[in-house]
Structures are given as structure tokens and as C-alpha cells.
Amino acid sequence: MKKNANKTPEQQQYEQLEQKHELKRPVLKNCIRAFWVGGLICIIGQAITYFYIYFFNFTEQTAGNPTVATMIFISMLLTGFGVYDRLGQFGGAGSAVPVTGFGNAVISAAIEHRTEGFVLGVGGNMFKLAGSVILFGVFSAFVVALIKTLLIMWGVI
């Protein structure tokens, strides 16, 4: 059965007009941009990790937490100055997928709702998107810790 079989002639004509004027998305170009922007963010994160290891005597395992906090802080700062939004326009998912996208989501909602006040505007809306991420992270960490504790108690590990 054809896709256009149940459509009226006007709907078919409109669909043809729509396809004629639809902008073609440069998918390969967008993928390359996302790859490079995401890679650049990861390189900066690795440099910050080495900074904490070299100057503050962290180990590779313990340098992760301050690195994540620093990356989130930098992305929030850049969002406040409007730089991260332009980076997001250029790099697309490359800027949204790393942890810096989390910082951007939190601070963007806070900036957008600041006119409604600090409690109902900023506080009430800041964690709408990020709240589910935080909740899932805390819950999944609890489940993994519980499983590990049970495995240790049973002598499996």
C-alpha cells in the first residue's frame, strides 16, 4: 500500500511543495563538528585532570571529582557570558553530551527564570531538567553500592 493512498490531492500537493522547500541538513558536516567540539571539551577535561594530579598530588582515581566540578563550573561561567550557547550552535551534540552540557542546562534555566525571583524562578526551575539527571545518578549509585555490599557479604568478591 502506498504512503499517499489515503491522502487527498491537496495533501499530496502540499507534501510535494513541502519536500521541494525543505532545507537539506548537512548531517556529515554536523557529525564532524560535534566530534571535534566534544573531543576538544574532553581534551580540556584531561588537561584539568593532569593539572590536579601534577599540582595538587591527586591520583588518577581521585582527580576525577574535582575535574568534573571544574568542567561544570567553566561551562556555567561560559553560559553566563553567552559563549557556551554559540559553541552549542556550532558543535551541536558535541557540546551537549559531555558533563559540560549538564552545567549548561542548569544555568540556562536559572538565567531564563531569574525575573521570577530567586526562590520560585531560579530555585524552582533550575533543576527541572537537571533534577532527573541528579536523581538517576544518586539512585543508580545507591543500587550499585547495594549490589556490591551484598556481593561482599556473600563472599563473592
Short mmCIF file of C-alpha atoms in Angstrom, two decimals:
data_model
loop_
_atom_site.label_atom_id
_atom_site.label_comp_id
_atom_site.label_asym_id
_atom_site.label_seq_id
_atom_site.Cartn_x
_atom_site.Cartn_y
_atom_site.Cartn_z
CA MET A 1 0.00 0.00 0.00
CA LYS A 2 1.38 3.38 -0.97
CA LYS A 3 2.06 6.10 1.54
CA ASN A 4 -0.03 8.68 -0.36
CA ALA A 5 -3.03 6.37 -0.95
CA ASN A 6 -5.13 7.78 1.91
CA LYS A 7 -4.27 11.43 1.31
CA THR A 8 -6.39 13.91 -0.58
CA PRO A 9 -4.94 15.51 -3.71
CA GLU A 10 -4.48 18.77 -1.79
CA GLN A 11 -2.49 16.97 0.93
CA GLN A 12 -0.33 15.25 -1.68
CA GLN A 13 0.28 18.56 -3.45
CA TYR A 14 1.19 20.22 -0.16
CA GLU A 15 3.57 17.38 0.73
CA GLN A 16 5.33 17.76 -2.64
CA LEU A 17 5.63 21.53 -2.08
CA GLU A 18 6.96 20.91 1.42
CA GLN A 19 9.61 18.47 0.15
CA LYS A 20 10.63 20.95 -2.53
CA HIS A 21 11.27 23.73 0.00
CA GLU A 22 12.67 21.62 2.83
CA LEU A 23 16.24 22.51 3.75
CA LYS A 24 18.70 19.66 3.42
CA ARG A 25 20.61 19.10 6.62
CA PRO A 26 24.38 18.69 6.36
CA VAL A 27 24.46 15.55 8.52
CA LEU A 28 28.09 14.63 7.85
CA LYS A 29 29.25 18.20 8.50
CA ASN A 30 27.25 18.32 11.76
CA CYS A 31 28.70 14.97 12.88
CA ILE A 32 32.25 16.17 12.22
CA ARG A 33 31.63 19.40 14.12
CA ALA A 34 30.13 17.50 17.06
CA PHE A 35 33.09 15.12 17.07
CA TRP A 36 35.65 17.94 17.17
CA VAL A 37 33.82 20.07 19.74
CA GLY A 38 33.19 17.07 22.02
CA GLY A 39 36.81 15.99 21.57
CA LEU A 40 38.08 19.48 22.40
CA ILE A 41 35.98 19.52 25.58
CA CYS A 42 37.42 16.12 26.53
CA ILE A 43 40.98 17.34 25.87
CA ILE A 44 40.37 20.33 28.16
CA GLY A 45 38.98 17.95 30.80
CA GLN A 46 42.06 15.75 30.50
CA ALA A 47 44.32 18.79 30.87
CA ILE A 48 42.46 19.79 34.02
CA THR A 49 42.86 16.25 35.35
CA TYR A 50 46.62 16.41 34.77
CA PHE A 51 46.66 19.84 36.43
CA TYR A 52 45.11 18.37 39.60
CA ILE A 53 47.45 15.39 39.51
CA TYR A 54 50.59 17.47 38.99
CA PHE A 55 49.93 20.49 41.23
CA PHE A 56 47.72 19.04 43.98
CA ASN A 57 49.06 15.48 44.22
CA PHE A 58 45.79 13.76 43.34
CA THR A 59 45.89 10.25 41.94
CA GLU A 60 44.25 9.36 38.63
CA GLN A 61 41.29 7.94 40.55
CA THR A 62 40.81 10.90 42.89
CA ALA A 63 41.34 13.65 40.30
CA GLY A 64 38.04 12.85 38.58
CA ASN A 65 35.75 14.56 41.08
CA PRO A 66 37.44 17.98 41.09
CA THR A 67 37.82 17.75 37.31
CA VAL A 68 34.09 17.23 36.83
CA ALA A 69 33.29 20.07 39.23
CA THR A 70 35.72 22.37 37.41
CA MET A 71 34.32 21.47 33.99
CA ILE A 72 30.76 22.14 35.18
CA PHE A 73 31.84 25.46 36.69
CA ILE A 74 33.60 26.52 33.48
CA SER A 75 30.56 25.62 31.36
CA MET A 76 28.29 27.58 33.72
CA LEU A 77 30.59 30.57 33.54
CA LEU A 78 30.75 30.40 29.74
CA THR A 79 26.96 30.04 29.57
CA GLY A 80 26.57 33.16 31.72
CA PHE A 81 28.74 35.12 29.29
CA GLY A 82 26.90 33.68 26.26
CA VAL A 83 29.92 31.82 24.89
CA TYR A 84 28.67 28.28 25.50
CA ASP A 85 25.47 28.93 23.55
CA ARG A 86 27.48 29.86 20.47
CA LEU A 87 29.64 26.77 20.99
CA GLY A 88 26.45 24.70 21.19
CA GLN A 89 25.14 26.24 17.97
CA PHE A 90 28.37 25.31 16.22
CA GLY A 91 29.07 21.90 17.78
CA GLY A 92 25.56 20.60 18.45
CA ALA A 93 25.57 17.35 20.41
CA GLY A 94 29.34 17.61 20.83
CA SER A 95 28.75 20.32 23.42
CA ALA A 96 25.64 18.78 24.99
CA VAL A 97 26.77 15.23 25.64
CA PRO A 98 29.79 15.82 27.93
CA VAL A 99 29.27 16.86 31.56
CA THR A 100 29.54 20.47 30.45
CA GLY A 101 26.11 20.10 28.85
CA PHE A 102 24.74 19.38 32.33
CA GLY A 103 26.19 22.63 33.66
CA ASN A 104 24.79 24.49 30.68
CA ALA A 105 21.31 23.05 31.24
CA VAL A 106 21.27 24.04 34.91
CA ILE A 107 22.48 27.60 34.48
CA SER A 108 20.41 28.27 31.34
CA ALA A 109 17.19 27.53 33.24
CA ALA A 110 18.36 29.73 36.11
CA ILE A 111 19.15 32.64 33.78
CA GLU A 112 15.88 32.23 31.90
CA HIS A 113 13.72 32.36 35.03
CA ARG A 114 15.65 34.91 37.08
CA THR A 115 12.94 37.57 36.58
CA GLU A 116 10.50 35.40 38.56
CA GLY A 117 12.62 35.70 41.71
CA PHE A 118 15.27 33.63 43.37
CA VAL A 119 13.05 31.04 45.06
CA LEU A 120 10.22 30.42 42.57
CA GLY A 121 12.14 31.46 39.46
CA VAL A 122 15.73 30.36 39.80
CA GLY A 123 15.34 27.73 42.52
CA GLY A 124 12.11 26.28 41.19
CA ASN A 125 13.19 25.97 37.57
CA MET A 126 16.92 25.40 37.78
CA PHE A 127 16.65 21.67 38.41
CA LYS A 128 13.71 20.83 36.15
CA LEU A 129 15.98 19.27 33.56
CA ALA A 130 18.98 18.57 35.74
CA GLY A 131 16.94 17.20 38.65
CA SER A 132 16.14 13.98 36.85
CA VAL A 133 19.83 13.55 35.98
CA ILE A 134 20.84 14.06 39.60
CA LEU A 135 18.09 11.74 40.85
CA PHE A 136 19.05 8.98 38.42
CA GLY A 137 22.74 9.36 39.32
CA VAL A 138 22.10 9.14 43.06
CA PHE A 139 19.66 6.24 42.70
CA SER A 140 21.91 4.24 40.38
CA ALA A 141 24.89 4.82 42.70
CA PHE A 142 22.79 3.50 45.59
CA VAL A 143 21.78 0.39 43.65
CA VAL A 144 25.36 -0.35 42.56
CA ALA A 145 26.63 0.16 46.14
CA LEU A 146 23.90 -2.12 47.47
CA ILE A 147 24.77 -4.86 44.98
CA LYS A 148 28.47 -4.54 45.79
CA THR A 149 27.77 -4.69 49.53
CA LEU A 150 25.66 -7.83 49.11
CA LEU A 151 28.32 -9.47 46.95
CA ILE A 152 30.99 -8.68 49.58
CA MET A 153 28.76 -10.02 52.38
CA TRP A 154 28.18 -13.26 50.44
CA GLY A 155 31.91 -13.61 49.82
CA VAL A 156 31.65 -13.39 46.03
CA ILE A 157 34.20 -10.54 45.88
#
